[in-house]
mmCIF file of C-alpha atoms in Angstrom:
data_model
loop_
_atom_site.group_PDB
_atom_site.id
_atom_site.type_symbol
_atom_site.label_atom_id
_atom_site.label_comp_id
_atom_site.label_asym_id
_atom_site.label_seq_id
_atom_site.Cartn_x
_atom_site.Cartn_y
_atom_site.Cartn_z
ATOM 1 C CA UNK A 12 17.475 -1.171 -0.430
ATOM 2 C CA UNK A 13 16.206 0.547 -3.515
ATOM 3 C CA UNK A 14 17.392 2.046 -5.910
ATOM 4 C CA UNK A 15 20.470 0.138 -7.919
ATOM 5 C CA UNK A 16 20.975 -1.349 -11.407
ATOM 6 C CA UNK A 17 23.704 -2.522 -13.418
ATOM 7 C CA UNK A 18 25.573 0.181 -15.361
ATOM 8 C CA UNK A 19 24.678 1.030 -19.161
ATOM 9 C CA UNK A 20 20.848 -0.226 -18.574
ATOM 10 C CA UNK A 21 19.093 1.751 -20.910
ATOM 11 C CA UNK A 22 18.794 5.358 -19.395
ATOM 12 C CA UNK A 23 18.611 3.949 -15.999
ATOM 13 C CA UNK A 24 21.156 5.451 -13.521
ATOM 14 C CA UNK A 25 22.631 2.801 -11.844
ATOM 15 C CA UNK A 26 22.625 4.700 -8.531
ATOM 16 C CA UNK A 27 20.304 7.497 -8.222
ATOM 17 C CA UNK A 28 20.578 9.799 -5.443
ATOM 18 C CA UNK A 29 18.117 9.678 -3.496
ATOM 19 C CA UNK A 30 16.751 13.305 -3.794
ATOM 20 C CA UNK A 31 15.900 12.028 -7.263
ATOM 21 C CA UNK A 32 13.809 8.777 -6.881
ATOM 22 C CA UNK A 33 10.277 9.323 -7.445
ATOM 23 C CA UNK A 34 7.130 7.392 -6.590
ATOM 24 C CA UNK A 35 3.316 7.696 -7.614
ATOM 25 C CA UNK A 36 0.177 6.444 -6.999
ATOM 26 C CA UNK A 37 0.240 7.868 -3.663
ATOM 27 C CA UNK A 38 0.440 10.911 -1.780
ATOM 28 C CA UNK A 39 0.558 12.045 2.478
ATOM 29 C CA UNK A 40 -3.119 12.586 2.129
ATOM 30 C CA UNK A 41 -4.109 8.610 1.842
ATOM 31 C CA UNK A 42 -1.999 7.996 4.965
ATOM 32 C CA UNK A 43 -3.008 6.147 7.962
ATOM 33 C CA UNK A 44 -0.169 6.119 10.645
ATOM 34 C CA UNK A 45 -0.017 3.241 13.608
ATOM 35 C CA UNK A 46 2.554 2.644 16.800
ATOM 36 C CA UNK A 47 2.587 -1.560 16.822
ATOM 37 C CA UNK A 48 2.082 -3.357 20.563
ATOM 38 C CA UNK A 49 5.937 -3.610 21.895
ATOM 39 C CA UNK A 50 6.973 -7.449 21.955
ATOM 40 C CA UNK A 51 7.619 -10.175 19.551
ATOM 41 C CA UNK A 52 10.627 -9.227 17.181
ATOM 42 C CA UNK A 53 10.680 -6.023 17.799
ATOM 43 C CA UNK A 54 11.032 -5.094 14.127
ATOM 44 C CA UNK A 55 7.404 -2.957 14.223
ATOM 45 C CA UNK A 56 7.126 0.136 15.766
ATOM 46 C CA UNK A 57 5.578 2.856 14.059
ATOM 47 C CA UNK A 58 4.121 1.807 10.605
ATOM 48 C CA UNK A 59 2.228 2.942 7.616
ATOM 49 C CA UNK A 60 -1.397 1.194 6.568
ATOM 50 C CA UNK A 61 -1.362 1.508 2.888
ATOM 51 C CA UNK A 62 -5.121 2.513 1.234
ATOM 52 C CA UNK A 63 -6.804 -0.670 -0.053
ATOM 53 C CA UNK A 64 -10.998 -1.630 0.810
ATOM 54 C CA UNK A 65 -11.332 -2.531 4.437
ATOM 55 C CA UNK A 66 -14.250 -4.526 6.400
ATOM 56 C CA UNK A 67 -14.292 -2.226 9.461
ATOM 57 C CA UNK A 68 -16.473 -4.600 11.095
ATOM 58 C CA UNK A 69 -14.561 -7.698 11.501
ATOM 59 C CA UNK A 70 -12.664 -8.055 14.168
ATOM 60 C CA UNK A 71 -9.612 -8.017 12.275
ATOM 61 C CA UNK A 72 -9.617 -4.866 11.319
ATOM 62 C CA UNK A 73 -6.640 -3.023 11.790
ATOM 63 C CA UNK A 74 -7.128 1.163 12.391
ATOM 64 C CA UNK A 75 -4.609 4.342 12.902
ATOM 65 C CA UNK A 76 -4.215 7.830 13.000
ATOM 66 C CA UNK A 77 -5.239 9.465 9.473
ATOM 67 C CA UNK A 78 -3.565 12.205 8.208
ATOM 68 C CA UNK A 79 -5.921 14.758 8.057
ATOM 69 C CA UNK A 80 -8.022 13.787 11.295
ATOM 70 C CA UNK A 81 -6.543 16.737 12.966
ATOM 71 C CA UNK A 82 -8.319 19.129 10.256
ATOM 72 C CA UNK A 83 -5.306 19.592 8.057
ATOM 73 C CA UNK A 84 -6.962 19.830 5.010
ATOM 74 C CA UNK A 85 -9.762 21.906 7.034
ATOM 75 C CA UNK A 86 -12.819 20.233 6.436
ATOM 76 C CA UNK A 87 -11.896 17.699 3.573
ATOM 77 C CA UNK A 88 -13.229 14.471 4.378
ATOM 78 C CA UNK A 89 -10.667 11.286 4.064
ATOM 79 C CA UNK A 90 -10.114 9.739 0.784
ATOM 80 C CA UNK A 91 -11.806 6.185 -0.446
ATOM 81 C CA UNK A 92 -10.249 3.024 0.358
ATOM 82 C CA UNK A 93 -10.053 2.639 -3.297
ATOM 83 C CA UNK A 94 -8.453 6.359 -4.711
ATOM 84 C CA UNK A 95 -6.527 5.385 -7.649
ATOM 85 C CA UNK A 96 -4.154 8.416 -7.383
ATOM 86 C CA UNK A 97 -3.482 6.845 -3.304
ATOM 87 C CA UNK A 98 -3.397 3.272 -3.467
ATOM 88 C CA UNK A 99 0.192 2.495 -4.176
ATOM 89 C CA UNK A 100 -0.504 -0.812 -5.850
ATOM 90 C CA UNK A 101 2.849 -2.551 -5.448
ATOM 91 C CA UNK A 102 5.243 -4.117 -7.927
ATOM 92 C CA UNK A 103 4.645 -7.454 -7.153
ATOM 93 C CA UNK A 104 4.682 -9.614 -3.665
ATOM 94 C CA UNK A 105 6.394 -12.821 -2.793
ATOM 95 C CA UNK A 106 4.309 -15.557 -0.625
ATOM 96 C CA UNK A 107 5.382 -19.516 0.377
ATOM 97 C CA UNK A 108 2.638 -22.249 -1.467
ATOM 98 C CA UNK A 109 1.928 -22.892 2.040
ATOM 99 C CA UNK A 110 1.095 -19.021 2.999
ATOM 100 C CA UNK A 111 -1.176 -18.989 -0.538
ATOM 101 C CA UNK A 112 -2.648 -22.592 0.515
ATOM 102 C CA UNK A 113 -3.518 -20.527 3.975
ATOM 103 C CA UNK A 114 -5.280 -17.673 2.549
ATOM 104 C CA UNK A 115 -6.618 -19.441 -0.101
ATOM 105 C CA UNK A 116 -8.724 -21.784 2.392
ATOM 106 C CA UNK A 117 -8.742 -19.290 5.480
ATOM 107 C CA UNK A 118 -8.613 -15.494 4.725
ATOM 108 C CA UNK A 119 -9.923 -14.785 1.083
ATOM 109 C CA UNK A 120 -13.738 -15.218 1.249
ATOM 110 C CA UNK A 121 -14.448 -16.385 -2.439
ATOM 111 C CA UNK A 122 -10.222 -17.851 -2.278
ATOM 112 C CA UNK A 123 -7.132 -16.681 -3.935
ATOM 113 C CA UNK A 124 -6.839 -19.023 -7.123
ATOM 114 C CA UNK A 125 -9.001 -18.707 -10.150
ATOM 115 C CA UNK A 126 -11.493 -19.327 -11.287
ATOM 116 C CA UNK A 127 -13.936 -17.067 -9.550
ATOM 117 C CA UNK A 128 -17.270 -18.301 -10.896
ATOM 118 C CA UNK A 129 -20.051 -17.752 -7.978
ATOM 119 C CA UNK A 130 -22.416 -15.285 -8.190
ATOM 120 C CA UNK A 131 -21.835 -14.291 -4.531
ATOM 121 C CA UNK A 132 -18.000 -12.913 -5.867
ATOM 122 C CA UNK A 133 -20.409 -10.029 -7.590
ATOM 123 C CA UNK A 134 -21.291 -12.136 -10.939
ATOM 124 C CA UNK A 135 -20.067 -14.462 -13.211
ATOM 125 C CA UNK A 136 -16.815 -13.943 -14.561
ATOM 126 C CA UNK A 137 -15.858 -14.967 -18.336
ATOM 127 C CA UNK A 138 -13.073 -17.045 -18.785
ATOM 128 C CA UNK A 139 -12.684 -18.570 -15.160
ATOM 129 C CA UNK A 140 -12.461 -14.967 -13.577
ATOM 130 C CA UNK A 141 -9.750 -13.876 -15.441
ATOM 131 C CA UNK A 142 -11.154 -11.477 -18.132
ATOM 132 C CA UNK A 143 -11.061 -8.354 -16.179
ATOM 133 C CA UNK A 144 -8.105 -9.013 -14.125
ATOM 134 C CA UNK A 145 -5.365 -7.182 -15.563
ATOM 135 C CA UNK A 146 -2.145 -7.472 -14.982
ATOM 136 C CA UNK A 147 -2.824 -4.704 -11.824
ATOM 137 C CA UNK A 148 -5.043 -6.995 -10.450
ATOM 138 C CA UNK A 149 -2.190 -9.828 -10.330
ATOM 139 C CA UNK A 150 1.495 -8.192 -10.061
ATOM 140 C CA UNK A 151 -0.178 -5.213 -8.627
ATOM 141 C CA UNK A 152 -1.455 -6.929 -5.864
ATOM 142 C CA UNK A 153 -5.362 -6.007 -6.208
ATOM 143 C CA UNK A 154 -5.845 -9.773 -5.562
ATOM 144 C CA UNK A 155 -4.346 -9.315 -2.237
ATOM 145 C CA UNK A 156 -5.267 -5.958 -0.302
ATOM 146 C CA UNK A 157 -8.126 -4.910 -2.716
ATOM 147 C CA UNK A 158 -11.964 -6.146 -1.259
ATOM 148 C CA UNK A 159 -13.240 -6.232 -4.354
ATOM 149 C CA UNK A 160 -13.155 -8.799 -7.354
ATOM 150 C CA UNK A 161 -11.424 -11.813 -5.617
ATOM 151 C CA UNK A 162 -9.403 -9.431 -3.438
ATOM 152 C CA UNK A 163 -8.480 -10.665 0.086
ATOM 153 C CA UNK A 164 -9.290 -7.318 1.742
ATOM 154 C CA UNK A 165 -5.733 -7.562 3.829
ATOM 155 C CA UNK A 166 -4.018 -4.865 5.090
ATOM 156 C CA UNK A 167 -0.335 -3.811 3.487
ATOM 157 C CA UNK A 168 2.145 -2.609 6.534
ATOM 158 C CA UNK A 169 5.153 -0.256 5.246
ATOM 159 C CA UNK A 170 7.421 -0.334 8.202
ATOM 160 C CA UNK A 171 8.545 3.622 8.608
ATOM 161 C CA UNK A 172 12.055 2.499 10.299
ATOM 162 C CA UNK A 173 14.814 4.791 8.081
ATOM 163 C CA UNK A 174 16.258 1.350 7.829
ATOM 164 C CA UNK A 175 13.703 -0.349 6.417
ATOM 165 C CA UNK A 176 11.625 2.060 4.756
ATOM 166 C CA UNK A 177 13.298 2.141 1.524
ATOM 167 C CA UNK A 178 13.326 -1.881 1.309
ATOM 168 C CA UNK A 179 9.264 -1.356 0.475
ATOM 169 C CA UNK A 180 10.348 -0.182 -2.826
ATOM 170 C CA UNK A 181 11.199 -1.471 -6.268
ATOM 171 C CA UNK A 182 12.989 0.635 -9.200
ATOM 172 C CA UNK A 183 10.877 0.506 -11.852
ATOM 173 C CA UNK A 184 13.353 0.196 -14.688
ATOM 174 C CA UNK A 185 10.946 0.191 -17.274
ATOM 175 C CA UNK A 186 11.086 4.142 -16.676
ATOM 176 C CA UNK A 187 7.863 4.894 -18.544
ATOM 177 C CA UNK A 188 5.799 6.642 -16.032
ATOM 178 C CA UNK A 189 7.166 10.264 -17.099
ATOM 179 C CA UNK A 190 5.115 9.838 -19.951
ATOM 180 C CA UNK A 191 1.837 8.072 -19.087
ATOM 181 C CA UNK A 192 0.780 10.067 -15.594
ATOM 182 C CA UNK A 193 0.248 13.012 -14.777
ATOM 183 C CA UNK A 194 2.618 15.637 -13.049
ATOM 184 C CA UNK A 195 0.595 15.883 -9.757
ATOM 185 C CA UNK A 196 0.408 12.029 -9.452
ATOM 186 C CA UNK A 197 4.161 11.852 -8.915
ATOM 187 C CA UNK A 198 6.286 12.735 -5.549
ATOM 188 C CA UNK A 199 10.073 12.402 -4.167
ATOM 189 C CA UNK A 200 9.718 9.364 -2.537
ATOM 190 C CA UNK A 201 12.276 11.499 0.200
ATOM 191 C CA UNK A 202 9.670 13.858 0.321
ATOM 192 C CA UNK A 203 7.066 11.345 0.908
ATOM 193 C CA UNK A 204 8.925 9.943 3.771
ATOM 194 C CA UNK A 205 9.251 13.506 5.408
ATOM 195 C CA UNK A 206 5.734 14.281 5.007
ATOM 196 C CA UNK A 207 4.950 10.485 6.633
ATOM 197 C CA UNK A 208 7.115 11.402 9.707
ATOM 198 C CA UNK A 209 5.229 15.032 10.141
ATOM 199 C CA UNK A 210 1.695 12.234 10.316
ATOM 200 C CA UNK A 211 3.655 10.543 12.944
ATOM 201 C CA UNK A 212 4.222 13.457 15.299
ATOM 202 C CA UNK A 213 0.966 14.283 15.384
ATOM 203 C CA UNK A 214 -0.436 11.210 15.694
ATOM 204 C CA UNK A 215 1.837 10.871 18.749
ATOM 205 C CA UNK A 216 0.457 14.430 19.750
ATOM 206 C CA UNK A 217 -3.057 12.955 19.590
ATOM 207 C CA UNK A 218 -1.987 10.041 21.436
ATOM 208 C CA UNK A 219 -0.434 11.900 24.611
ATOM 209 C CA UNK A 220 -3.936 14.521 24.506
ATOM 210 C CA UNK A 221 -6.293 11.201 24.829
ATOM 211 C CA UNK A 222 -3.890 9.741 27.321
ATOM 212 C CA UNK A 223 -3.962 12.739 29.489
ATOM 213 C CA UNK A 224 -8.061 13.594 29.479
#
């Protein structure tokens, strides 16, 4: 799991604790909480659906329990699909050729590989679709969960297991951020977990008020 790095790397410490690893991009307020159907592996069971441009109409659209359905942020109204401060855009992803070959032909409407030159992908794009597409767009994963610019509009699971909740995350050794975000736009990522867990109980509250009217 994250976070460990060979000794004398830069300033890096090769093993934080982990009351000292912090994330950003995201905060308790963009989550969306779900309890996967028992069966299969068994791996699922309570998860977290990352923010990211969803088509609420197909019938593969995933929903859950938002954080602040229960009015706690009083009337606030929940955050866009594409918050930049919420989205978590990830450090990179790993897929088979066959899984790209899959969503390439089946589950990215204008497909995954470049170029992107039809007009129905919102224009034409300069230099076969890549001119825009920065390197968040590729490593970040835009191209996968975002619905907009060649994204694939698919939904990012963070399994909220303590055992596997931490394997979600990469140590960004660049260690950079400090300097180019803001202070609110960073969290404990322990501290983020905590807060995730307080979402689940009250989803599960929820659940056991709608089971019993």
């Amino acid at each position: 799991p994250c976070c460990h790095v060979p000794e004398n790397l830069g300033k890096m410490p090769p093993s934080p604790k982990p009351d000292e690893i912090m994330i950003w991009e995201t905060a308790v307020k963009g989550t969306v909480v779900r309890q996967m159907p028992k069966g299969g592996t068994g791996l699922l069971d309570w998860v977290m659906l990352q923010p990211g441009k969803k088509d609420r109409g197909s019938q593969y659209w995933t929903g859950g329990y938002w954080a602040g359905r229960d009015h706690a942020w009083g009337k606030e109204q929940r955050p866009g699909f594409g918050d930049p401060t919420l989205i978590a855009q990830q450090g990179g992803w790993m897929l088979t050729r066959e899984q790209l070959i899959e969503i390439h032909n089946n589950h990215c409407d204008h497909g995954f590989f470049p170029p992107f030159e039809s007009r129905d992908h919102g224009g034409d794009y300069n230099q076969d679709g890549l001119t825009l597409n920065n390197v968040e767009f590729w490593s970040g994963g835009y191209s996968i969960f975002s619905g907009t610019r060649a994204g694939c509009n698919m939904q990012r699971v963070i399994n909220l297991h303590p055992d596997h909740f931490s394997k979600h995350f990469l140590y960004h050794t660049a260690n950079n951020k400090q300097k180019t975000l803001a202070n609110f736009r960073y969290l404990k990522a322990n501290n983020f977990f905590g807060q995730i867990n307080t979402v689940v109980k009250a989803a599960k509250r929820r659940m056991t008020i709608e089971l019993s009217d």
